[in-house]
JSON list of C-alpha atoms and ligand atoms in Angstrom, two decimals:
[
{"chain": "O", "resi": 20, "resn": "UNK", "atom": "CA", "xyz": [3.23, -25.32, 11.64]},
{"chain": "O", "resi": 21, "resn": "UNK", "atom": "CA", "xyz": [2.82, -22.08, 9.86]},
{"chain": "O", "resi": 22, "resn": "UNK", "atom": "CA", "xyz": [4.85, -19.43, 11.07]},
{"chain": "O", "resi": 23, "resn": "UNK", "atom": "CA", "xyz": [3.07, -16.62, 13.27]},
{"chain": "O", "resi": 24, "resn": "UNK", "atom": "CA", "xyz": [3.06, -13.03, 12.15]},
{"chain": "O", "resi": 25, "resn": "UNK", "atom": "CA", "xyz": [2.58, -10.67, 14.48]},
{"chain": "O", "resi": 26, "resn": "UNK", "atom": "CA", "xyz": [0.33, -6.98, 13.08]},
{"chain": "O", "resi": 27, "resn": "UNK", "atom": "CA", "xyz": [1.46, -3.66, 14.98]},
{"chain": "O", "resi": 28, "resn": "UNK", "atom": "CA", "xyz": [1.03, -0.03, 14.34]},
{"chain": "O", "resi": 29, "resn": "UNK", "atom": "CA", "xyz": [4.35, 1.61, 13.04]},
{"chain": "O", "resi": 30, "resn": "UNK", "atom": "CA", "xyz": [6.02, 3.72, 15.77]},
{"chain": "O", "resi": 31, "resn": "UNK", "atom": "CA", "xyz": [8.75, 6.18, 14.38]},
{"chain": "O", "resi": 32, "resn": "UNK", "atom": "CA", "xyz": [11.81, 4.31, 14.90]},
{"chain": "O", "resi": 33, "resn": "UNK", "atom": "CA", "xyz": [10.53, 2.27, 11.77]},
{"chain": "O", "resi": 34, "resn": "UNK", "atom": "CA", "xyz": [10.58, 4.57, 9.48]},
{"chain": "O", "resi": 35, "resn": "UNK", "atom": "CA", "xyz": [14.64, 3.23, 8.11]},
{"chain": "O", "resi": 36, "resn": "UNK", "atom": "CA", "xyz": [13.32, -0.12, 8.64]},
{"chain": "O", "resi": 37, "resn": "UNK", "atom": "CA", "xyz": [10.45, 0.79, 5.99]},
{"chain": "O", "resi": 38, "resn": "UNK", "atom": "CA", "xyz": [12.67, 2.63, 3.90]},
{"chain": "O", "resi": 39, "resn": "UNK", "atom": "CA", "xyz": [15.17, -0.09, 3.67]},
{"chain": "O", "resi": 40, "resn": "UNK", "atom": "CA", "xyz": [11.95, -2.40, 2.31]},
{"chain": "O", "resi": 41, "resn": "UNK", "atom": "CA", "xyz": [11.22, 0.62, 0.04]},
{"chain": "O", "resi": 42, "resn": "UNK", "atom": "CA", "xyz": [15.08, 0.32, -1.22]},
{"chain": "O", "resi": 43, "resn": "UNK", "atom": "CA", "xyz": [15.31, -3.72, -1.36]},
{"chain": "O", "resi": 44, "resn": "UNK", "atom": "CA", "xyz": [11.68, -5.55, -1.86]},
{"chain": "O", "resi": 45, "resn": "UNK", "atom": "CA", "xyz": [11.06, -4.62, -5.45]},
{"chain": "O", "resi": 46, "resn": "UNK", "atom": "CA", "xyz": [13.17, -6.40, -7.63]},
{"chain": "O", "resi": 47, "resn": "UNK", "atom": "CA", "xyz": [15.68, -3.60, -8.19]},
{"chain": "O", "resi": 48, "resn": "UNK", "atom": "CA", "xyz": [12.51, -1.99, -10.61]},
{"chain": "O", "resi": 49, "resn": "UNK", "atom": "CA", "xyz": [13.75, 1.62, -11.58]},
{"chain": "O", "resi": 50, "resn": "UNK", "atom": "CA", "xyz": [17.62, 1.15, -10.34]},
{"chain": "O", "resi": 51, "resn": "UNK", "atom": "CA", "xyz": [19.11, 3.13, -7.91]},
{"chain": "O", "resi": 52, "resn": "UNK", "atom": "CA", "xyz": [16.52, 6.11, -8.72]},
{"chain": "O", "resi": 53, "resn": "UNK", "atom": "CA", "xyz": [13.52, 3.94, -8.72]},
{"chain": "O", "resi": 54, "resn": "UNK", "atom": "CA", "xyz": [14.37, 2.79, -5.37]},
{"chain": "O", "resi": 55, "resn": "UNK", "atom": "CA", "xyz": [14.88, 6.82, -4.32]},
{"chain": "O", "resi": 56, "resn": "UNK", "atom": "CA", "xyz": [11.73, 7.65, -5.71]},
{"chain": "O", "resi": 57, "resn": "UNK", "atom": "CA", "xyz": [10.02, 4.92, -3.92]},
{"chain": "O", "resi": 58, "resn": "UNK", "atom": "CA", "xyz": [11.37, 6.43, -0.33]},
{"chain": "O", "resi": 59, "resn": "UNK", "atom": "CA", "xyz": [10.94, 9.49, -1.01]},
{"chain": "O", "resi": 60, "resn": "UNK", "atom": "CA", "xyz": [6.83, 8.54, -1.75]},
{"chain": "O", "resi": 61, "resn": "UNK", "atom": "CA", "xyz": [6.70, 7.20, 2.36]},
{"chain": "O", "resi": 62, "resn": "UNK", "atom": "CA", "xyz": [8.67, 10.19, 4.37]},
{"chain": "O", "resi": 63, "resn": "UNK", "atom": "CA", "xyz": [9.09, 10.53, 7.75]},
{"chain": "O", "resi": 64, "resn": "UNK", "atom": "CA", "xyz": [5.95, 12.50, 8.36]},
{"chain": "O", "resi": 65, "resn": "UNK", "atom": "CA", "xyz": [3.85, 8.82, 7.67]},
{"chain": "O", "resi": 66, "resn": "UNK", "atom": "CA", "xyz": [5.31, 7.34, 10.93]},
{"chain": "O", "resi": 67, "resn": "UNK", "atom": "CA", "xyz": [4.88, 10.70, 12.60]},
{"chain": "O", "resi": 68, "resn": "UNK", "atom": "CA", "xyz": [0.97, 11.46, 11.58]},
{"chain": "O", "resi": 69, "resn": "UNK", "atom": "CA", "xyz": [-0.34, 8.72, 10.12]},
{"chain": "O", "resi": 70, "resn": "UNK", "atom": "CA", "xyz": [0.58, 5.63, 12.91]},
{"chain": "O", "resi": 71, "resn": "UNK", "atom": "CA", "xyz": [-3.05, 5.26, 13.50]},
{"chain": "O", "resi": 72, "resn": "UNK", "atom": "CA", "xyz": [-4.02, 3.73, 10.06]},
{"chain": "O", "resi": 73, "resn": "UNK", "atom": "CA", "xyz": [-0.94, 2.37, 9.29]},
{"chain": "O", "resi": 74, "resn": "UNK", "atom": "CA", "xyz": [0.38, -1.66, 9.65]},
{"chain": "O", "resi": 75, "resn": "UNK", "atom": "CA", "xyz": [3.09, -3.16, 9.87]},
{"chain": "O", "resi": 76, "resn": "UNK", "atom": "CA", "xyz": [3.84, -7.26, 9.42]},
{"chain": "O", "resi": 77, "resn": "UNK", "atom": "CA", "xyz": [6.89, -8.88, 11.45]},
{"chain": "O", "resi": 78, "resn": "UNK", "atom": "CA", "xyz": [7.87, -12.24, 11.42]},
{"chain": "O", "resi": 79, "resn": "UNK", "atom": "CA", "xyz": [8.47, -14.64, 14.69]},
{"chain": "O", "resi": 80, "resn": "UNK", "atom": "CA", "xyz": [11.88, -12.91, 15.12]},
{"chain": "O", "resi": 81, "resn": "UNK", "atom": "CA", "xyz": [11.03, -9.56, 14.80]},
{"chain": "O", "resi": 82, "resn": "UNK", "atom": "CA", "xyz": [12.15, -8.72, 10.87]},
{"chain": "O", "resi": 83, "resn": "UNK", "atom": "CA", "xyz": [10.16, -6.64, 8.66]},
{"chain": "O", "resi": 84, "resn": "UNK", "atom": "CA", "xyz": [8.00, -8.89, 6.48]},
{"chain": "O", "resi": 85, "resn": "UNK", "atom": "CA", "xyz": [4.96, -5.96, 5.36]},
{"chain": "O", "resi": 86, "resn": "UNK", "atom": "CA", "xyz": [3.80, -2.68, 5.62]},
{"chain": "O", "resi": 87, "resn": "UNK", "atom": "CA", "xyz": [0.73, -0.44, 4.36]},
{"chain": "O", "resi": 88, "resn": "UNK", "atom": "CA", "xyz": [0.56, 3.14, 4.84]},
{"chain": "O", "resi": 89, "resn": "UNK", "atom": "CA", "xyz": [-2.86, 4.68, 4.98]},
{"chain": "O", "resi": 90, "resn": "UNK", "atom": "CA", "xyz": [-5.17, 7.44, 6.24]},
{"chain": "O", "resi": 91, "resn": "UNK", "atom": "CA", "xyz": [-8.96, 8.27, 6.84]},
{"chain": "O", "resi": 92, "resn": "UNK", "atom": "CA", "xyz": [-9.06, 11.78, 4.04]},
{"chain": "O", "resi": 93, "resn": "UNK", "atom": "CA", "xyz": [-9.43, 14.60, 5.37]},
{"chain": "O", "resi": 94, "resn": "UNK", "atom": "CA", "xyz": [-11.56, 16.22, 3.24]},
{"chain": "O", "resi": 95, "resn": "UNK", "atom": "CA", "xyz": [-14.26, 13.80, 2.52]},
{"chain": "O", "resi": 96, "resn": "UNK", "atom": "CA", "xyz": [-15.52, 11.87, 5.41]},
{"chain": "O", "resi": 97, "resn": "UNK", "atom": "CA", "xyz": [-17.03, 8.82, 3.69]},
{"chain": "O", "resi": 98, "resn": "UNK", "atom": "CA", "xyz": [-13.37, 7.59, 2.37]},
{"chain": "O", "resi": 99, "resn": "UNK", "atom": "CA", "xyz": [-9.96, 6.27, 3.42]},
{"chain": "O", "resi": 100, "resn": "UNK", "atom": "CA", "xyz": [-6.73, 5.95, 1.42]},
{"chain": "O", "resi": 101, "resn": "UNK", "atom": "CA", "xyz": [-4.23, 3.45, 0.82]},
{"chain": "O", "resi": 102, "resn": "UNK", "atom": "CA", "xyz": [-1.31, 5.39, 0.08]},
{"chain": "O", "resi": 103, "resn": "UNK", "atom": "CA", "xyz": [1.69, 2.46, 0.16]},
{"chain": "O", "resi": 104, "resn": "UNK", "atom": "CA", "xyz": [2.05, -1.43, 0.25]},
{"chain": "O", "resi": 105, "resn": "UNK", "atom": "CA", "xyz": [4.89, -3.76, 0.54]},
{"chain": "O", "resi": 106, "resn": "UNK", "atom": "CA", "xyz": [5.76, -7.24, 1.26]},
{"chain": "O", "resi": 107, "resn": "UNK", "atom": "CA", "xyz": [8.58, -9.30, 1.46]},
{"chain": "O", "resi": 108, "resn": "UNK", "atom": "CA", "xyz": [9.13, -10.93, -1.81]},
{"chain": "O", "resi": 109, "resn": "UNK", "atom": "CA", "xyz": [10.00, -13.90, -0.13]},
{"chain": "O", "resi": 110, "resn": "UNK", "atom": "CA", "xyz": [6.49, -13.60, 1.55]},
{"chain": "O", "resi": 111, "resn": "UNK", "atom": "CA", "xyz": [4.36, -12.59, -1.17]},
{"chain": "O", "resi": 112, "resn": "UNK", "atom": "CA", "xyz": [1.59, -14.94, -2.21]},
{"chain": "O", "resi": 113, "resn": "UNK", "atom": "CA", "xyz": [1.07, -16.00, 1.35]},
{"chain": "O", "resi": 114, "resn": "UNK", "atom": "CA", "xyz": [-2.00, -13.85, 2.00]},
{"chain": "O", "resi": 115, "resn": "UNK", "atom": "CA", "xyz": [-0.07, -11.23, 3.93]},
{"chain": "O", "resi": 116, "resn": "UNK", "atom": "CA", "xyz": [-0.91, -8.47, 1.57]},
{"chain": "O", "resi": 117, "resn": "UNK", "atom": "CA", "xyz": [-4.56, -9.06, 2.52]},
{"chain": "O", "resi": 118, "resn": "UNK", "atom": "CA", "xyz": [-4.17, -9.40, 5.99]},
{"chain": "O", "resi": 119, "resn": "UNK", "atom": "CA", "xyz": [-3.06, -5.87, 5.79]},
{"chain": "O", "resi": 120, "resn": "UNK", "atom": "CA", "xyz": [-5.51, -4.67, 3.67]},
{"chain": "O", "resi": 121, "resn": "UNK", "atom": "CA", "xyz": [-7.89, -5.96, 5.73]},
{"chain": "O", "resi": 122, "resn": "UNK", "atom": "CA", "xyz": [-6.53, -4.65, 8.77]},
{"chain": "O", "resi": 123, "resn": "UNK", "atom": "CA", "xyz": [-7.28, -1.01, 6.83]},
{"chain": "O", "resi": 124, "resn": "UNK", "atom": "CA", "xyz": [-10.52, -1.62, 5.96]},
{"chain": "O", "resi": 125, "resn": "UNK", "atom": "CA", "xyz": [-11.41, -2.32, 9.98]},
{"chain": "O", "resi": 126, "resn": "UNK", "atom": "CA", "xyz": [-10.18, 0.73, 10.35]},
{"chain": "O", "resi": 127, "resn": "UNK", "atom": "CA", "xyz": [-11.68, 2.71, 7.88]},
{"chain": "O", "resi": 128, "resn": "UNK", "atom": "CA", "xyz": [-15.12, 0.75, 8.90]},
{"chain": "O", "resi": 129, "resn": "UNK", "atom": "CA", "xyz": [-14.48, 2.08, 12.49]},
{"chain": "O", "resi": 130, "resn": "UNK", "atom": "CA", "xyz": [-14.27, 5.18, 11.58]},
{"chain": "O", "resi": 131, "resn": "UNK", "atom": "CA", "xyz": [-17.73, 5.49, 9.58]},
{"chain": "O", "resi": 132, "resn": "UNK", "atom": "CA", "xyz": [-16.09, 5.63, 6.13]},
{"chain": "O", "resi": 133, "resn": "UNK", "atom": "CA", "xyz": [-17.64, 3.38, 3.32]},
{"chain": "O", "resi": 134, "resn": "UNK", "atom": "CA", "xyz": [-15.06, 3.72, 0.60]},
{"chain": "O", "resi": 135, "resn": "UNK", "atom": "CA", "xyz": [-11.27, 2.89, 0.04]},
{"chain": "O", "resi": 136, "resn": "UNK", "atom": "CA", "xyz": [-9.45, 4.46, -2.33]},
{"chain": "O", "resi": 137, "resn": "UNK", "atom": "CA", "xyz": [-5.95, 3.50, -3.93]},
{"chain": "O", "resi": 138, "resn": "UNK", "atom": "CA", "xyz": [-3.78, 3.96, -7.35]},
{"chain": "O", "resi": 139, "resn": "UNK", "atom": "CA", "xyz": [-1.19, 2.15, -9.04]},
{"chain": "O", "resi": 140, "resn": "UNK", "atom": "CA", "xyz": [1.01, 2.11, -12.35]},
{"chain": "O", "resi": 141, "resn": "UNK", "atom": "CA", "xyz": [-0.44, 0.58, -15.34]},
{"chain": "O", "resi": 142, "resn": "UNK", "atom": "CA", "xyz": [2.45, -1.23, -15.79]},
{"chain": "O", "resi": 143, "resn": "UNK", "atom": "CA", "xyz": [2.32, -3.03, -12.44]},
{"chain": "O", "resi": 144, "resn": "UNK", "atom": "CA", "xyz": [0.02, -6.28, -13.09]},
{"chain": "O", "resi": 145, "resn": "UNK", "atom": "CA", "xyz": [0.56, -8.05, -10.13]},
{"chain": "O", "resi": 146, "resn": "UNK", "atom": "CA", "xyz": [-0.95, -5.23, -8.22]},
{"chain": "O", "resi": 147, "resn": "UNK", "atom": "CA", "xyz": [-3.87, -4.51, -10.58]},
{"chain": "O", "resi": 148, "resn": "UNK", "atom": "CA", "xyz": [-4.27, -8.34, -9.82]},
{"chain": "O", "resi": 149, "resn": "UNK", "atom": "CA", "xyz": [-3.80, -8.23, -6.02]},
{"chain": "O", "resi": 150, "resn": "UNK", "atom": "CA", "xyz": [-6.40, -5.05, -5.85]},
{"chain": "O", "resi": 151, "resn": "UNK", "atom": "CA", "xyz": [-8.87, -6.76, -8.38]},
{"chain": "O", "resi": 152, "resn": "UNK", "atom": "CA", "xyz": [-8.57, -10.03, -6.19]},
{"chain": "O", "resi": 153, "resn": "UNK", "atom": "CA", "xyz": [-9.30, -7.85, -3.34]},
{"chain": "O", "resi": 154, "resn": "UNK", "atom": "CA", "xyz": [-12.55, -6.23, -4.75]},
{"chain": "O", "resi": 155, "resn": "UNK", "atom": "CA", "xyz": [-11.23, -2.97, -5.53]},
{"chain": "O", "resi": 156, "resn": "UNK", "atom": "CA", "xyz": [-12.80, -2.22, -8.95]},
{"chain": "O", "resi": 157, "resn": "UNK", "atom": "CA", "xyz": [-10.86, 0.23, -11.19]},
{"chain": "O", "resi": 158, "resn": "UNK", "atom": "CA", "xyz": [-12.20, 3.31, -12.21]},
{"chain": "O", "resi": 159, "resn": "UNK", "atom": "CA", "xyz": [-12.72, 4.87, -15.73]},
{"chain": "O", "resi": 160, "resn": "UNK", "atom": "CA", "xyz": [-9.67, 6.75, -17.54]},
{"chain": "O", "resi": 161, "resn": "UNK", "atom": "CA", "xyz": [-8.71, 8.30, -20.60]},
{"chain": "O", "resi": 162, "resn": "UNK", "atom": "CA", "xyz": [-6.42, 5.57, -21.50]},
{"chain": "O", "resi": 163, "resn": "UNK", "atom": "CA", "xyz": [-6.30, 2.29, -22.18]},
{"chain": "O", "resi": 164, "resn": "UNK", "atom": "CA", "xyz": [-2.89, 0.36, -21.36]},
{"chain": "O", "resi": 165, "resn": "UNK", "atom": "CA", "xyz": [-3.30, -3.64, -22.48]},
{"chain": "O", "resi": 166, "resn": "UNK", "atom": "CA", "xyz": [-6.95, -3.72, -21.37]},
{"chain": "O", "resi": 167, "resn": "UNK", "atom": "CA", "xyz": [-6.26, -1.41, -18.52]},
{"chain": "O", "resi": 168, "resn": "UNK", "atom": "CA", "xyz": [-8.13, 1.79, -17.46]},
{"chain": "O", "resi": 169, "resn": "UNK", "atom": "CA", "xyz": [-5.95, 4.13, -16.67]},
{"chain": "O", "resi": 170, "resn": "UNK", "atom": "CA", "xyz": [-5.42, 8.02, -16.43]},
{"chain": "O", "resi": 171, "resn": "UNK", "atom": "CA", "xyz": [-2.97, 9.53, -18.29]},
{"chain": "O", "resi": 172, "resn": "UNK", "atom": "CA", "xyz": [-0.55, 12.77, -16.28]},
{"chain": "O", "resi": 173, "resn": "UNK", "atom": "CA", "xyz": [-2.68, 11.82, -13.21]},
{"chain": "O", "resi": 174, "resn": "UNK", "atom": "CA", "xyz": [0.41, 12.30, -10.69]},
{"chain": "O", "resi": 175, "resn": "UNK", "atom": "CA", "xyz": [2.44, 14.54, -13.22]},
{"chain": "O", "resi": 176, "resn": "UNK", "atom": "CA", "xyz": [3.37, 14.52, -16.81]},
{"chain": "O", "resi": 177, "resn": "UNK", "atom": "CA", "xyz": [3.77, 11.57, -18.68]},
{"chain": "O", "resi": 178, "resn": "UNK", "atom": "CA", "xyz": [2.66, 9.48, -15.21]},
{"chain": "O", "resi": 179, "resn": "UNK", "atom": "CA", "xyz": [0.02, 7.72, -15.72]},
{"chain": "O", "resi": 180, "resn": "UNK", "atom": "CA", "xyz": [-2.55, 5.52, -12.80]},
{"chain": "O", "resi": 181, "resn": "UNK", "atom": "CA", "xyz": [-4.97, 3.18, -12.51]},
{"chain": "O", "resi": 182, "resn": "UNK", "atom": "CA", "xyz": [-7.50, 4.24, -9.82]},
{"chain": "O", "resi": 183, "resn": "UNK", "atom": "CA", "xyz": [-9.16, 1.80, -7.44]},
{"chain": "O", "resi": 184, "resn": "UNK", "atom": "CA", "xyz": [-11.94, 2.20, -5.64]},
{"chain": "O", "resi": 185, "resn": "UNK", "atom": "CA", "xyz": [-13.39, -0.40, -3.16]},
{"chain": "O", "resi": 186, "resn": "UNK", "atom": "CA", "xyz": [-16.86, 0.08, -1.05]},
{"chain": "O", "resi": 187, "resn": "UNK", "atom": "CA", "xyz": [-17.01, -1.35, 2.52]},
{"chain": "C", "resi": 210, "resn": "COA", "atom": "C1", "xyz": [0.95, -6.31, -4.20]},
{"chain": "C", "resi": 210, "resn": "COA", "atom": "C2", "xyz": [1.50, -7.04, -2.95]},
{"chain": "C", "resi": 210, "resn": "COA", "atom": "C3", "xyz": [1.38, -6.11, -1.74]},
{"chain": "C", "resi": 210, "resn": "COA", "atom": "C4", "xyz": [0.62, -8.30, -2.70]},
{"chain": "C", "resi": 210, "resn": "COA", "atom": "O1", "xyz": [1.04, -8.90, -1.47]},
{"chain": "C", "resi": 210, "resn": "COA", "atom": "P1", "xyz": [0.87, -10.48, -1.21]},
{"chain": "C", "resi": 210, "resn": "COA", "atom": "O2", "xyz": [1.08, -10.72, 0.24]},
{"chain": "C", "resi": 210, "resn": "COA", "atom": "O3", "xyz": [1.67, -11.25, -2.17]},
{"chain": "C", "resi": 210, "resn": "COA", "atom": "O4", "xyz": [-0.70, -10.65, -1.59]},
{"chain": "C", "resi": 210, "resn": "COA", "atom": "P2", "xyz": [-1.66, -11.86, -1.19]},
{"chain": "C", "resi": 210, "resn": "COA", "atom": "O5", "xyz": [-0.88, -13.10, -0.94]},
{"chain": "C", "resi": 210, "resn": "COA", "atom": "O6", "xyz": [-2.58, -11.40, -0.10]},
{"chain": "C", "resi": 210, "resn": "COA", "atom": "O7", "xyz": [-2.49, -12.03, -2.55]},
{"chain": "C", "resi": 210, "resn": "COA", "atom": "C5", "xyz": [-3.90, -11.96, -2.59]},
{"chain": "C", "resi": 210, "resn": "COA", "atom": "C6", "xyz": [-4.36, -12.26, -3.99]},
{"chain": "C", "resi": 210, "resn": "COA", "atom": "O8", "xyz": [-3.94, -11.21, -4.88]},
{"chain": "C", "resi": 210, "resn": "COA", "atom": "C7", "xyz": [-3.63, -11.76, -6.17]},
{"chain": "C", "resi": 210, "resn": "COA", "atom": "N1", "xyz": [-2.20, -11.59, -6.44]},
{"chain": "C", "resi": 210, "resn": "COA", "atom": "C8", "xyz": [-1.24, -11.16, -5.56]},
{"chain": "C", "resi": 210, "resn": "COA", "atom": "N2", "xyz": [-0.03, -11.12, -6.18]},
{"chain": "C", "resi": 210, "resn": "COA", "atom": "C9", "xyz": [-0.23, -11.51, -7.45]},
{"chain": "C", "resi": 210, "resn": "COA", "atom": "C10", "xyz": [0.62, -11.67, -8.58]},
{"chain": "C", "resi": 210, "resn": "COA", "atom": "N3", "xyz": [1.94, -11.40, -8.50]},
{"chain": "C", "resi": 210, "resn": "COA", "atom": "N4", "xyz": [0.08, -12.12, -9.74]},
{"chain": "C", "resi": 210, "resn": "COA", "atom": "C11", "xyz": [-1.23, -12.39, -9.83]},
{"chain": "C", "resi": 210, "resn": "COA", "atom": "N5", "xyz": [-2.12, -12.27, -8.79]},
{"chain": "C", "resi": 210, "resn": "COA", "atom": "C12", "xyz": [-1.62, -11.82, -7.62]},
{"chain": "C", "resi": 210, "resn": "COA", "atom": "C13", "xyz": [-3.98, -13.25, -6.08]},
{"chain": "C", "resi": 210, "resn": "COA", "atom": "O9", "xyz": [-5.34, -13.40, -6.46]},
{"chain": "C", "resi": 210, "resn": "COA", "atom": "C14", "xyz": [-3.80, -13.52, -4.60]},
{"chain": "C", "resi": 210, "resn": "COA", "atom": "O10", "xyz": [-4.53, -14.64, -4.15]},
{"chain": "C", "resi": 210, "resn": "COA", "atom": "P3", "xyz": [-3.91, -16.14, -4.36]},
{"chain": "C", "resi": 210, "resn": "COA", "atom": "O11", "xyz": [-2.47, -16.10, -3.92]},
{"chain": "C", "resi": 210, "resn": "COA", "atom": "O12", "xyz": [-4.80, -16.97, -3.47]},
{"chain": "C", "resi": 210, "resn": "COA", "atom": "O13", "xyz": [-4.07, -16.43, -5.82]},
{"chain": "C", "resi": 210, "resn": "COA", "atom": "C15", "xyz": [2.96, -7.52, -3.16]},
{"chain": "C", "resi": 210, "resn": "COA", "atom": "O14", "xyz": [3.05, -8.26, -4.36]},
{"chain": "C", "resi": 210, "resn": "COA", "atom": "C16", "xyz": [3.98, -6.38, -3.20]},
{"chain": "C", "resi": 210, "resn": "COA", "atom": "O15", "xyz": [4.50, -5.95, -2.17]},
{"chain": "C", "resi": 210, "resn": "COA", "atom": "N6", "xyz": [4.27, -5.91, -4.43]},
{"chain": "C", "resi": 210, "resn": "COA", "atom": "C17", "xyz": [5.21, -4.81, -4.61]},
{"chain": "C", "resi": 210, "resn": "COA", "atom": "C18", "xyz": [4.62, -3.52, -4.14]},
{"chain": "C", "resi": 210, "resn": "COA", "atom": "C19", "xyz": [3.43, -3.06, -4.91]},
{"chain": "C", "resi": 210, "resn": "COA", "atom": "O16", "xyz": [3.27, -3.29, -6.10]},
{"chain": "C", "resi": 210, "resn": "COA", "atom": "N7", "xyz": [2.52, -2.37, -4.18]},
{"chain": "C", "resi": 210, "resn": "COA", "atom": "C20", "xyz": [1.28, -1.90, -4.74]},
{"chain": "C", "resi": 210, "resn": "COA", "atom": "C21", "xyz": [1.41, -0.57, -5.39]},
{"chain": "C", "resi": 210, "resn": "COA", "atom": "S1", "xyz": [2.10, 0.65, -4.32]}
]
């Protein structure tokens, strides 16, 4: 029998339990100051202010298995953003990354907005794949990285994204 995972919003006690995912589910990429860059993208603030569109996945005994941190923007009432996704690696492929996502987008719906919005590296295929399988469509850029639209210095010199964009 498949194993049940239980959806909740993120309280604030979570936050170490998000950053240690932050730290350990992703393959070491970047070393020690990948894995600091990558907490420092999800502060504390997310688990104080943003609870309300936020997920997180735990498995039947309580551990950690996925997380997305989002929000409805501020400033433009017909979107919401994605801002952070994880899973497990030793959960990934399972549909669990969708759950979540879909999870968001009832949100989002609930809340009148018709658009998601989300970014990503150029260099991380499995989550152009994951967003493409999702029917998040990527937006035009300056650059093109293997194939991939992408905008060059869009969070800072020399750091380039691929925007998604995904009507609901
Ligand atoms: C991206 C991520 C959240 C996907 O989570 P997941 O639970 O594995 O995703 P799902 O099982 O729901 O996958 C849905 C579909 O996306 C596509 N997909 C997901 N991972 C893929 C991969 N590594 N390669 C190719 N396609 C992939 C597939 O079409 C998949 O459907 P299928 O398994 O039936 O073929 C997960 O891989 C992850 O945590 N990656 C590291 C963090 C990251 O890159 N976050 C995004 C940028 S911040």
């Amino acid at each position: 029998m498949p194993e049940t995972i239980t959806f909740r919003r993120p309280v604030e006690d979570d936050f170490a339990r998000v950053q240690d995912g932050l730290t350990h589910w992703w393959g070491g990429l970047g070393g020690e100051d990948g894995a600091r860059q990558r907490r420092l993208l999800v502060p504390r603030l997310f688990f104080q202010h943003f609870t309300s569109t936020s997920h997180l996945a735990e498995d039947g005994t309580g551990r950690l298995v996925g997380f997305l941190v989002g929000f409805l923007s501020q400033d433009d009432p017909e979107e919401a953003y994605i801002h952070f996704v994880g899973v497990d690696p030793e959960r990934r492929r399972d549909g669990l990354g969708s759950r979540l996502y879909h999870r968001f987008f009832a949100d989002a719906r609930r809340a009148g907005r018709s658009r998601v919005r989300c970014i990503t590296g150029p260099a991380n295929l499995q989550s152009i794949a994951y967003h493409t399988s999702l029917g998040f469509r990527i937006e035009p850029g300056d650059l093109d990285v293997d194939g991939v639209p992408a905008t060059s210095h869009y969070d800072g010199e020399g750091l380039a994204r691929v925007k998604f964009v995904r009507d609901l």
